[in-house]
């Protein structure tokens, strides 16, 4: 059976199959090799997703196959990092709990799928001015519900967890800010991704998976490719 | 477990997760409801795919769950309809065999998943002038390897099979030609789809699935939506 990659995360994952989204691009890249399975939950933080991990990813029955899991991307932090005294406070998770929760999520997947690559992705940087232009709810305070400084703390925590657990990580917060025009180039509303921002995530995920041994080059395509079918005897390829 | 939709077909399916592709758009549309699983095989015809159906879709073991299959799209004909005396003749399947093969494919899925919607999709119309501009291989004859007239015969056969089997069908060949500028609007190389062409397929699939009872409105989203989570007691939603 064809191996899978699960994409687990918040809205930045849930929206990853919109036009030129990073999830759709991954599915296209691995079209004959891996199934890319979307598990994005808009607005979710690490605290909430921990409550449902067992339900979302039940233990495979010993008899019944189920495709092997090649990788899972874990992309949380954007909601955990909402500030505790702003309008999105109900999504906030304190930094130390965020770290603990990420540890728990990694442990869960290590136990569930010992051979799977667990790839952490930090939240992107935040453009506070844009956040004021695109609030999700009434914002009587007139203050951004997320700041880039706080986001940086959550990104650091995420990379620290990856190091502590010995799993790969994409430090999107740092990577995106290497582009001088990151606010306009990569973010559509100060938080979610433009096409170019999606491109960055896609390319980083492909590169990290390749580093870990999962790539189009190293894995067999499902069924013979048209270029490998003998025009003089096509059915031979299917014997 | 989350139900699945399989997309089975040739290159027009395999490429359906490129930018604004119909497969990616379906995955986005059903993001919290259904898994859209790509099973596109560039260059394949009904004869070849029949050889591998059992391998691609093995019978689920009685013990081991496996997610229910809500629907499967069967989108073949573009390669069957290559002309038998042109450069792509090795992909050609005669009309009567194409019909038989489609019947066999529908029977296979009816037996495998009795409750699944089996949605046939005809090949698109062919722009012969564009096919001469974008040949897949040497074309010393200087004649198109597909004609729109032949394509129409395969489309008619496909809609006939759907009627005979009592399954829904999208007559893409007819639908697309209702647009006066269909050659430029919907086709990128006289055969494959532009963004607008992908849009047509996406919208038709969503509409047909809705007719058959599979829609975002009629099915429950996986896990509570952020709008349904009480900001004063978020964890209540996860009890």
CSV table of C-alpha atoms in Angstrom, one decimal:
chain,number,residue,atom,x,y,z
A,1,UNK,CA,0.0,0.0,0.0
A,2,UNK,CA,1.1,3.5,-0.8
A,3,UNK,CA,2.8,5.3,2.2
A,4,UNK,CA,1.2,8.5,3.6
A,5,UNK,CA,2.3,11.9,4.8
A,6,UNK,CA,0.0,13.5,7.3
A,7,UNK,CA,-0.2,17.2,7.5
A,8,UNK,CA,-1.3,18.1,11.0
A,9,UNK,CA,-1.8,21.7,12.0
A,10,UNK,CA,-4.0,24.8,12.2
A,11,UNK,CA,-5.5,27.0,9.5
A,12,UNK,CA,-2.1,27.3,7.8
A,13,UNK,CA,-2.4,23.6,7.2
A,14,UNK,CA,-6.2,23.5,6.6
A,15,UNK,CA,-5.8,26.1,3.9
A,16,UNK,CA,-2.8,24.3,2.3
A,17,UNK,CA,-4.9,23.0,-0.7
A,18,UNK,CA,-6.0,26.4,-1.9
A,19,UNK,CA,-4.5,27.6,-5.1
A,20,UNK,CA,-0.7,26.9,-5.1
A,21,UNK,CA,-1.0,25.9,-1.4
A,22,UNK,CA,1.9,24.0,0.1
A,23,UNK,CA,-0.2,20.8,0.8
A,24,UNK,CA,-1.5,20.7,-2.8
A,25,UNK,CA,2.1,21.2,-4.1
A,26,UNK,CA,3.3,18.3,-2.0
A,27,UNK,CA,0.5,16.1,-3.2
A,28,UNK,CA,1.4,17.0,-6.8
A,29,UNK,CA,5.2,16.5,-6.2
A,30,UNK,CA,4.6,13.0,-4.7
A,31,UNK,CA,1.6,12.2,-7.1
A,32,UNK,CA,2.8,8.6,-7.9
A,33,UNK,CA,4.7,7.9,-4.6
A,34,UNK,CA,2.9,9.1,-1.4
A,35,UNK,CA,-0.5,10.1,-0.3
A,36,UNK,CA,-0.7,13.5,1.3
A,37,UNK,CA,-3.4,13.5,3.9
A,38,UNK,CA,-4.8,16.8,5.2
A,39,UNK,CA,-5.4,17.1,8.9
A,40,UNK,CA,-5.6,20.9,9.4
A,41,UNK,CA,-7.9,22.4,12.0
A,42,UNK,CA,-8.4,26.2,11.8
A,43,UNK,CA,-7.9,28.0,15.0
A,44,UNK,CA,-6.5,25.0,16.9
A,45,UNK,CA,-3.6,25.1,19.3
A,46,UNK,CA,-1.5,22.4,20.8
A,47,UNK,CA,-3.7,22.1,23.9
A,48,UNK,CA,-6.8,21.3,21.9
A,49,UNK,CA,-5.2,19.0,19.4
A,50,UNK,CA,-3.7,16.9,22.2
A,51,UNK,CA,-7.2,16.1,23.4
A,52,UNK,CA,-8.1,14.5,20.0
A,53,UNK,CA,-4.8,12.9,18.9
A,54,UNK,CA,-5.9,9.4,19.9
A,55,UNK,CA,-9.2,9.8,18.1
A,56,UNK,CA,-7.6,11.3,15.0
A,57,UNK,CA,-4.9,8.6,14.8
A,58,UNK,CA,-6.2,5.4,16.3
A,59,UNK,CA,-3.9,2.5,16.7
A,60,UNK,CA,-4.0,0.3,13.6
A,61,UNK,CA,-5.5,-3.1,14.4
A,62,UNK,CA,-2.8,-5.8,14.4
A,63,UNK,CA,-4.6,-7.7,11.6
A,64,UNK,CA,-5.7,-4.9,9.4
A,65,UNK,CA,-2.9,-3.5,7.3
A,66,UNK,CA,-3.3,0.2,6.8
A,67,UNK,CA,-0.7,2.1,4.7
A,68,UNK,CA,2.7,2.9,6.3
A,69,UNK,CA,3.2,6.4,7.5
A,70,UNK,CA,6.3,8.0,6.0
A,71,UNK,CA,6.0,11.3,7.7
A,72,UNK,CA,3.9,13.7,9.7
A,73,UNK,CA,4.3,17.5,9.7
A,74,UNK,CA,3.4,19.1,13.0
A,75,UNK,CA,2.7,22.8,12.4
A,76,UNK,CA,1.3,24.5,15.5
A,77,UNK,CA,2.1,27.7,17.3
A,78,UNK,CA,0.3,30.5,15.5
A,79,UNK,CA,-2.7,30.1,17.8
A,80,UNK,CA,-0.8,29.2,20.9
A,81,UNK,CA,1.1,32.5,20.4
A,82,UNK,CA,-2.0,34.7,20.6
A,83,UNK,CA,-1.4,37.1,23.5
A,84,UNK,CA,-3.2,36.4,26.8
A,85,UNK,CA,-4.6,39.9,27.1
A,86,UNK,CA,-6.0,40.4,23.6
A,87,UNK,CA,-9.2,39.5,21.8
A,88,UNK,CA,-7.9,36.0,20.7
A,89,UNK,CA,-6.9,35.1,24.3
A,90,UNK,CA,-9.0,31.9,24.3
A,91,UNK,CA,-6.6,30.4,21.8
A,92,UNK,CA,-3.5,31.3,23.9
A,93,UNK,CA,-1.3,28.6,25.4
A,94,UNK,CA,1.5,29.7,27.7
A,95,UNK,CA,5.0,29.1,26.3
A,96,UNK,CA,6.0,26.4,28.8
A,97,UNK,CA,2.8,24.5,28.2
A,98,UNK,CA,3.3,24.9,24.4
A,99,UNK,CA,6.7,23.2,24.8
A,100,UNK,CA,5.3,20.4,26.9
A,101,UNK,CA,2.4,19.9,24.5
A,102,UNK,CA,4.8,19.7,21.5
A,103,UNK,CA,6.9,17.1,23.4
A,104,UNK,CA,3.7,15.1,24.0
A,105,UNK,CA,2.7,15.3,20.4
A,106,UNK,CA,6.1,14.1,19.2
A,107,UNK,CA,6.1,11.3,21.8
A,108,UNK,CA,2.7,10.2,20.6
A,109,UNK,CA,3.8,9.9,17.0
A,110,UNK,CA,7.1,8.3,17.9
A,111,UNK,CA,5.1,5.6,19.7
A,112,UNK,CA,2.4,5.3,17.0
A,113,UNK,CA,4.7,5.2,14.0
A,114,UNK,CA,8.3,4.5,15.1
A,115,UNK,CA,9.6,4.7,11.5
A,116,UNK,CA,7.9,7.9,10.5
A,117,UNK,CA,9.7,11.2,10.1
A,118,UNK,CA,8.2,13.7,12.5
A,119,UNK,CA,8.8,17.2,11.0
A,120,UNK,CA,8.1,20.2,13.2
A,121,UNK,CA,7.3,23.5,11.6
A,122,UNK,CA,7.4,26.8,13.5
A,123,UNK,CA,4.8,29.4,13.1
A,124,UNK,CA,5.6,32.1,10.5
A,125,UNK,CA,6.6,35.6,11.5
A,126,UNK,CA,3.7,38.1,12.3
A,127,UNK,CA,3.1,41.4,10.6
A,128,UNK,CA,1.4,43.3,13.4
A,129,UNK,CA,0.2,46.2,11.2
A,130,UNK,CA,-1.5,43.8,8.8
A,131,UNK,CA,-3.1,42.0,11.8
A,132,UNK,CA,-4.8,45.2,12.7
A,133,UNK,CA,-6.2,45.5,9.2
A,134,UNK,CA,-7.5,41.9,9.2
A,135,UNK,CA,-8.8,41.1,12.7
A,136,UNK,CA,-10.8,37.9,13.1
A,137,UNK,CA,-13.2,39.5,15.6
A,138,UNK,CA,-14.1,42.8,17.2
A,139,UNK,CA,-10.9,44.4,18.4
A,140,UNK,CA,-12.0,47.3,20.7
A,141,UNK,CA,-8.5,47.6,22.2
A,142,UNK,CA,-7.0,48.4,18.7
A,143,UNK,CA,-4.0,46.2,19.5
A,144,UNK,CA,-2.7,43.3,17.5
A,145,UNK,CA,-3.7,39.9,19.0
A,146,UNK,CA,-0.3,38.5,18.0
A,147,UNK,CA,3.1,40.1,18.0
A,148,UNK,CA,6.2,39.1,16.1
A,149,UNK,CA,8.3,39.2,19.3
A,150,UNK,CA,6.0,36.7,21.0
A,151,UNK,CA,5.9,34.6,17.8
A,152,UNK,CA,9.7,34.4,17.9
A,153,UNK,CA,9.6,33.0,21.4
A,154,UNK,CA,7.2,30.2,20.3
A,155,UNK,CA,9.4,29.5,17.2
A,156,UNK,CA,12.5,29.2,19.5
A,157,UNK,CA,10.5,26.9,21.8
A,158,UNK,CA,9.6,24.7,18.8
A,159,UNK,CA,13.1,24.4,17.5
A,160,UNK,CA,14.3,23.6,21.0
A,161,UNK,CA,11.7,20.8,21.3
A,162,UNK,CA,12.9,19.4,17.9
A,163,UNK,CA,16.5,19.4,19.2
A,164,UNK,CA,15.5,17.8,22.5
A,165,UNK,CA,13.5,15.1,20.7
A,166,UNK,CA,16.0,14.6,17.9
A,167,UNK,CA,13.5,15.3,15.1
A,168,UNK,CA,13.9,17.7,12.1
A,169,UNK,CA,12.4,21.2,12.2
A,170,UNK,CA,11.7,24.0,9.8
A,171,UNK,CA,12.3,27.4,11.4
A,172,UNK,CA,9.8,29.3,9.3
A,173,UNK,CA,9.9,32.3,11.5
A,174,UNK,CA,13.6,32.8,10.9
A,175,UNK,CA,13.6,31.6,7.3
A,176,UNK,CA,10.9,34.0,6.1
A,177,UNK,CA,12.5,37.0,7.8
A,178,UNK,CA,15.6,36.5,5.7
A,179,UNK,CA,13.6,38.0,2.9
A,180,UNK,CA,13.6,41.8,3.3
A,181,UNK,CA,10.1,42.1,2.0
A,182,UNK,CA,8.7,39.2,4.0
A,183,UNK,CA,5.6,41.0,5.2
A,184,UNK,CA,4.2,41.5,1.7
A,185,UNK,CA,6.0,38.7,0.0
A,186,UNK,CA,4.9,35.8,2.2
A,187,UNK,CA,1.9,37.0,4.3
A,188,UNK,CA,-1.6,37.8,3.1
A,189,UNK,CA,-3.0,39.1,6.3
A,190,UNK,CA,0.0,39.3,8.6
A,191,UNK,CA,-0.3,35.7,9.5
A,192,UNK,CA,-1.6,33.4,6.7
A,193,UNK,CA,0.5,32.7,3.6
A,194,UNK,CA,0.6,34.1,0.1
A,195,UNK,CA,1.4,31.9,-2.9
A,196,UNK,CA,5.1,32.8,-2.3
A,197,UNK,CA,4.8,32.0,1.4
A,198,UNK,CA,3.2,28.6,0.5
A,199,UNK,CA,6.1,28.1,-1.9
A,200,UNK,CA,8.6,28.5,0.9
A,201,UNK,CA,6.9,26.0,3.1
A,202,UNK,CA,6.6,23.5,0.2
A,203,UNK,CA,10.2,23.8,-0.7
A,204,UNK,CA,11.4,23.5,2.9
A,205,UNK,CA,9.2,20.4,3.5
A,206,UNK,CA,10.5,18.7,0.3
A,207,UNK,CA,14.1,19.5,1.3
A,208,UNK,CA,13.7,18.3,4.9
A,209,UNK,CA,12.0,15.1,3.8
A,210,UNK,CA,14.8,14.5,1.3
A,211,UNK,CA,17.4,15.0,4.1
A,212,UNK,CA,15.5,12.2,6.0
A,213,UNK,CA,15.4,9.8,3.0
A,214,UNK,CA,12.0,10.5,1.6
A,215,UNK,CA,12.2,11.9,-1.9
A,216,UNK,CA,10.8,11.3,-5.4
A,217,UNK,CA,14.3,10.2,-6.4
A,218,UNK,CA,14.7,7.6,-3.7
A,219,UNK,CA,11.2,6.0,-3.8
A,220,UNK,CA,9.5,3.9,-6.5
A,221,UNK,CA,6.6,5.3,-8.4
A,222,UNK,CA,3.3,3.3,-8.2
A,223,UNK,CA,2.8,1.3,-11.4
A,224,UNK,CA,4.9,1.6,-14.6
A,225,UNK,CA,5.6,5.1,-15.9
A,226,UNK,CA,4.4,5.8,-19.4
A,227,UNK,CA,8.0,6.3,-20.5
A,228,UNK,CA,8.9,2.8,-19.3
A,229,UNK,CA,6.1,1.1,-21.2
A,230,UNK,CA,7.2,-0.6,-24.4
A,231,UNK,CA,5.1,0.9,-27.3
A,232,UNK,CA,5.5,-2.4,-29.1
A,233,UNK,CA,4.2,-4.5,-26.2
A,234,UNK,CA,2.5,-2.3,-23.6
A,235,UNK,CA,0.9,-5.1,-21.7
A,236,UNK,CA,4.3,-6.6,-20.9
A,237,UNK,CA,4.6,-3.9,-18.2
A,238,UNK,CA,1.6,-5.2,-16.5
A,239,UNK,CA,2.4,-8.9,-16.4
B,1,UNK,CA,-12.6,7.3,10.2
B,2,UNK,CA,-12.9,10.0,7.6
B,3,UNK,CA,-14.4,8.8,4.3
B,4,UNK,CA,-12.4,9.0,1.1
B,5,UNK,CA,-12.9,10.0,-2.5
B,6,UNK,CA,-10.6,8.3,-4.9
B,7,UNK,CA,-9.7,10.1,-8.1
B,8,UNK,CA,-8.8,7.4,-10.7
B,9,UNK,CA,-7.7,8.3,-14.2
B,10,UNK,CA,-4.9,9.3,-16.6
B,11,UNK,CA,-2.8,12.4,-16.8
B,12,UNK,CA,-5.7,14.7,-16.4
B,13,UNK,CA,-6.2,13.2,-13.0
B,14,UNK,CA,-2.5,12.8,-12.2
B,15,UNK,CA,-2.0,16.5,-12.8
B,16,UNK,CA,-5.1,17.5,-10.9
B,17,UNK,CA,-3.0,18.8,-7.9
B,18,UNK,CA,-1.1,21.3,-9.9
B,19,UNK,CA,-2.0,25.0,-9.3
B,20,UNK,CA,-5.8,25.4,-9.2
B,21,UNK,CA,-6.1,21.8,-10.3
B,22,UNK,CA,-9.5,20.1,-9.9
B,23,UNK,CA,-8.2,17.5,-7.4
B,24,UNK,CA,-6.6,20.1,-5.2
B,25,UNK,CA,-9.8,22.2,-5.3
B,26,UNK,CA,-11.8,19.2,-4.2
B,27,UNK,CA,-9.4,18.5,-1.4
B,28,UNK,CA,-9.7,22.1,-0.3
B,29,UNK,CA,-13.5,22.0,-0.6
B,30,UNK,CA,-13.8,18.9,1.5
B,31,UNK,CA,-10.9,19.8,3.8
B,32,UNK,CA,-12.6,18.8,7.1
B,33,UNK,CA,-15.0,16.2,5.7
B,34,UNK,CA,-13.4,13.8,3.1
B,35,UNK,CA,-10.0,12.7,2.1
B,36,UNK,CA,-9.3,13.1,-1.6
B,37,UNK,CA,-6.9,10.4,-2.7
B,38,UNK,CA,-5.1,10.8,-6.0
B,39,UNK,CA,-4.8,7.7,-8.3
B,40,UNK,CA,-3.9,9.3,-11.6
B,41,UNK,CA,-1.6,7.4,-14.1
B,42,UNK,CA,-0.3,9.5,-17.0
B,43,UNK,CA,-0.8,7.8,-20.3
B,44,UNK,CA,-3.0,5.0,-19.1
B,45,UNK,CA,-6.1,3.7,-20.8
B,46,UNK,CA,-8.9,1.4,-19.6
B,47,UNK,CA,-7.1,-1.7,-20.8
B,48,UNK,CA,-4.0,-1.1,-18.7
B,49,UNK,CA,-5.8,0.1,-15.6
B,50,UNK,CA,-8.0,-3.0,-15.6
B,51,UNK,CA,-4.9,-5.1,-15.2
B,52,UNK,CA,-4.0,-3.4,-12.0
B,53,UNK,CA,-7.4,-2.6,-10.3
B,54,UNK,CA,-7.1,-5.5,-7.9
B,55,UNK,CA,-3.7,-4.5,-6.9
B,56,UNK,CA,-4.5,-0.8,-6.5
B,57,UNK,CA,-7.7,-1.4,-4.5
B,58,UNK,CA,-7.2,-4.7,-2.6
B,59,UNK,CA,-10.2,-6.0,-0.7
B,60,UNK,CA,-10.2,-4.7,2.9
B,61,UNK,CA,-9.5,-7.4,5.4
B,62,UNK,CA,-12.6,-8.3,7.4
B,63,UNK,CA,-10.9,-7.3,10.7
B,64,UNK,CA,-9.1,-4.3,9.7
B,65,UNK,CA,-11.2,-1.2,9.4
B,66,UNK,CA,-10.1,1.1,6.6
B,67,UNK,CA,-12.0,4.3,6.0
B,68,UNK,CA,-15.3,4.1,4.1
B,69,UNK,CA,-15.2,5.1,0.4
B,70,UNK,CA,-17.7,7.8,-0.4
B,71,UNK,CA,-17.0,8.1,-4.1
B,72,UNK,CA,-14.6,7.2,-6.9
B,73,UNK,CA,-14.2,9.3,-10.1
B,74,UNK,CA,-13.4,7.2,-13.2
B,75,UNK,CA,-11.9,9.5,-15.8
B,76,UNK,CA,-10.5,7.5,-18.7
B,77,UNK,CA,-10.8,7.8,-22.5
B,78,UNK,CA,-8.3,10.5,-23.6
B,79,UNK,CA,-5.7,7.7,-24.2
B,80,UNK,CA,-8.2,5.1,-25.4
B,81,UNK,CA,-9.3,7.6,-28.0
B,82,UNK,CA,-5.8,8.0,-29.7
B,83,UNK,CA,-6.2,7.0,-33.3
B,84,UNK,CA,-5.0,3.5,-34.3
B,85,UNK,CA,-2.9,4.7,-37.2
B,86,UNK,CA,-1.1,7.7,-35.6
B,87,UNK,CA,2.0,8.0,-33.4
B,88,UNK,CA,0.2,7.3,-30.1
B,89,UNK,CA,-1.4,4.1,-31.4
B,90,UNK,CA,0.1,2.0,-28.6
B,91,UNK,CA,-2.4,3.7,-26.2
B,92,UNK,CA,-5.4,3.2,-28.4
B,93,UNK,CA,-8.3,1.0,-27.3
B,94,UNK,CA,-11.0,0.2,-29.7
B,95,UNK,CA,-14.4,1.8,-29.0
B,96,UNK,CA,-16.2,-1.5,-28.2
B,97,UNK,CA,-13.4,-2.6,-25.9
B,98,UNK,CA,-13.4,0.8,-24.2
B,99,UNK,CA,-17.1,0.3,-23.4
B,100,UNK,CA,-16.6,-3.2,-22.1
B,101,UNK,CA,-13.6,-2.1,-20.0
B,102,UNK,CA,-15.6,0.8,-18.4
B,103,UNK,CA,-18.4,-1.7,-17.6
B,104,UNK,CA,-15.8,-3.9,-15.9
B,105,UNK,CA,-14.4,-1.0,-14.0
B,106,UNK,CA,-17.8,0.1,-12.8
B,107,UNK,CA,-18.7,-3.6,-11.8
B,108,UNK,CA,-15.4,-3.9,-9.9
B,109,UNK,CA,-16.1,-0.8,-7.8
B,110,UNK,CA,-19.8,-1.7,-7.3
B,111,UNK,CA,-18.6,-5.0,-5.9
B,112,UNK,CA,-15.8,-3.5,-3.9
B,113,UNK,CA,-17.7,-0.6,-2.3
B,114,UNK,CA,-21.4,-1.1,-2.8
B,115,UNK,CA,-22.3,2.2,-1.1
B,116,UNK,CA,-19.8,4.4,-3.0
B,117,UNK,CA,-20.8,6.8,-5.7
B,118,UNK,CA,-19.1,5.8,-9.0
B,119,UNK,CA,-18.8,8.9,-11.0
B,120,UNK,CA,-17.7,8.6,-14.7
B,121,UNK,CA,-16.2,11.5,-16.5
B,122,UNK,CA,-15.8,11.6,-20.2
B,123,UNK,CA,-12.6,12.8,-21.9
B,124,UNK,CA,-12.5,16.5,-22.8
B,125,UNK,CA,-12.9,17.7,-26.4
B,126,UNK,CA,-9.8,17.8,-28.5
B,127,UNK,CA,-8.3,20.8,-30.3
B,128,UNK,CA,-6.5,19.1,-33.2
B,129,UNK,CA,-4.5,22.2,-34.2
B,130,UNK,CA,-3.1,22.5,-30.7
B,131,UNK,CA,-2.3,18.8,-30.7
B,132,UNK,CA,0.0,19.4,-33.7
B,133,UNK,CA,1.8,22.2,-31.8
B,134,UNK,CA,2.3,20.0,-28.7
B,135,UNK,CA,3.0,16.5,-29.8
B,136,UNK,CA,4.2,14.0,-27.2
B,137,UNK,CA,6.6,12.3,-29.6
B,138,UNK,CA,8.0,12.5,-33.1
B,139,UNK,CA,5.1,13.0,-35.5
B,140,UNK,CA,6.5,12.4,-39.0
B,141,UNK,CA,3.0,12.1,-40.4
B,142,UNK,CA,2.1,15.6,-39.4
B,143,UNK,CA,-1.4,14.5,-38.4
B,144,UNK,CA,-3.0,14.8,-34.9
B,145,UNK,CA,-2.9,11.7,-32.8
B,146,UNK,CA,-6.4,12.4,-31.5
B,147,UNK,CA,-9.4,14.0,-33.3
B,148,UNK,CA,-12.4,15.7,-31.7
B,149,UNK,CA,-14.7,13.5,-33.7
B,150,UNK,CA,-13.2,10.3,-32.4
B,151,UNK,CA,-13.2,11.9,-28.9
B,152,UNK,CA,-16.9,12.5,-29.2
B,153,UNK,CA,-17.5,8.8,-29.9
B,154,UNK,CA,-15.6,7.8,-26.8
B,155,UNK,CA,-17.6,10.4,-24.8
B,156,UNK,CA,-20.8,9.0,-26.1
B,157,UNK,CA,-19.7,5.5,-25.2
B,158,UNK,CA,-18.9,6.7,-21.7
B,159,UNK,CA,-22.3,8.3,-21.1
B,160,UNK,CA,-23.9,5.2,-22.5
B,161,UNK,CA,-22.1,3.0,-20.0
B,162,UNK,CA,-23.1,5.3,-17.2
B,163,UNK,CA,-26.8,5.0,-18.2
B,164,UNK,CA,-26.5,1.2,-18.6
B,165,UNK,CA,-24.9,0.9,-15.2
B,166,UNK,CA,-27.1,3.4,-13.5
B,167,UNK,CA,-24.2,5.6,-12.3
B,168,UNK,CA,-23.8,9.4,-12.7
B,169,UNK,CA,-21.6,10.8,-15.4
B,170,UNK,CA,-20.1,14.2,-16.4
B,171,UNK,CA,-20.1,14.6,-20.1
B,172,UNK,CA,-17.1,16.9,-20.2
B,173,UNK,CA,-16.8,16.6,-24.0
B,174,UNK,CA,-20.2,18.2,-24.5
B,175,UNK,CA,-20.1,20.6,-21.5
B,176,UNK,CA,-16.9,22.2,-22.5
B,177,UNK,CA,-17.9,22.8,-26.1
B,178,UNK,CA,-20.9,24.8,-24.9
B,179,UNK,CA,-18.3,27.6,-24.4
B,180,UNK,CA,-17.6,29.2,-27.8
B,181,UNK,CA,-13.9,29.7,-26.9
B,182,UNK,CA,-13.4,26.3,-25.4
B,183,UNK,CA,-10.1,25.5,-27.2
B,184,UNK,CA,-8.3,28.4,-25.6
B,185,UNK,CA,-10.4,28.8,-22.5
B,186,UNK,CA,-10.2,25.2,-21.3
B,187,UNK,CA,-7.3,23.4,-23.0
B,188,UNK,CA,-3.6,24.1,-22.6
B,189,UNK,CA,-2.3,21.9,-25.3
B,190,UNK,CA,-5.4,20.7,-27.1
B,191,UNK,CA,-6.0,17.9,-24.5
B,192,UNK,CA,-4.9,18.9,-21.0
B,193,UNK,CA,-6.8,21.5,-18.9
B,194,UNK,CA,-6.1,25.1,-18.2
B,195,UNK,CA,-7.1,26.6,-14.8
B,196,UNK,CA,-10.5,27.4,-16.2
B,197,UNK,CA,-10.8,23.8,-17.5
B,198,UNK,CA,-9.9,22.5,-14.1
B,199,UNK,CA,-12.5,24.8,-12.6
B,200,UNK,CA,-15.2,23.2,-14.9
B,201,UNK,CA,-14.3,19.7,-13.8
B,202,UNK,CA,-14.1,20.7,-10.1
B,203,UNK,CA,-17.5,22.4,-10.2
B,204,UNK,CA,-19.1,19.5,-12.1
B,205,UNK,CA,-17.8,17.0,-9.7
B,206,UNK,CA,-19.0,19.0,-6.7
B,207,UNK,CA,-22.4,19.3,-8.3
B,208,UNK,CA,-22.7,15.6,-9.2
B,209,UNK,CA,-21.6,14.5,-5.7
B,210,UNK,CA,-24.1,16.8,-4.2
B,211,UNK,CA,-26.9,15.3,-6.4
B,212,UNK,CA,-25.9,11.9,-5.0
B,213,UNK,CA,-25.9,13.1,-1.3
B,214,UNK,CA,-22.3,13.9,-0.8
B,215,UNK,CA,-21.8,17.6,0.1
B,216,UNK,CA,-20.2,19.9,2.6
B,217,UNK,CA,-23.6,20.9,3.7
B,218,UNK,CA,-24.9,17.3,4.4
B,219,UNK,CA,-21.8,15.9,6.1
B,220,UNK,CA,-20.3,16.6,9.5
B,221,UNK,CA,-16.9,18.4,9.7
B,222,UNK,CA,-14.3,16.5,11.6
B,223,UNK,CA,-13.8,18.0,15.1
B,224,UNK,CA,-15.4,21.2,16.3
B,225,UNK,CA,-15.2,24.2,14.1
B,226,UNK,CA,-13.5,27.2,15.7
B,227,UNK,CA,-16.8,29.1,15.3
B,228,UNK,CA,-18.5,26.5,17.5
B,229,UNK,CA,-15.9,26.6,20.3
B,230,UNK,CA,-17.0,28.6,23.3
B,231,UNK,CA,-14.3,31.3,24.0
B,232,UNK,CA,-15.2,31.2,27.7
B,233,UNK,CA,-14.7,27.4,27.9
B,234,UNK,CA,-12.9,26.1,24.9
B,235,UNK,CA,-12.1,22.7,26.3
B,236,UNK,CA,-15.8,21.9,26.7
B,237,UNK,CA,-15.9,21.2,23.0
B,238,UNK,CA,-13.4,18.4,23.4
B,239,UNK,CA,-15.0,16.6,26.4
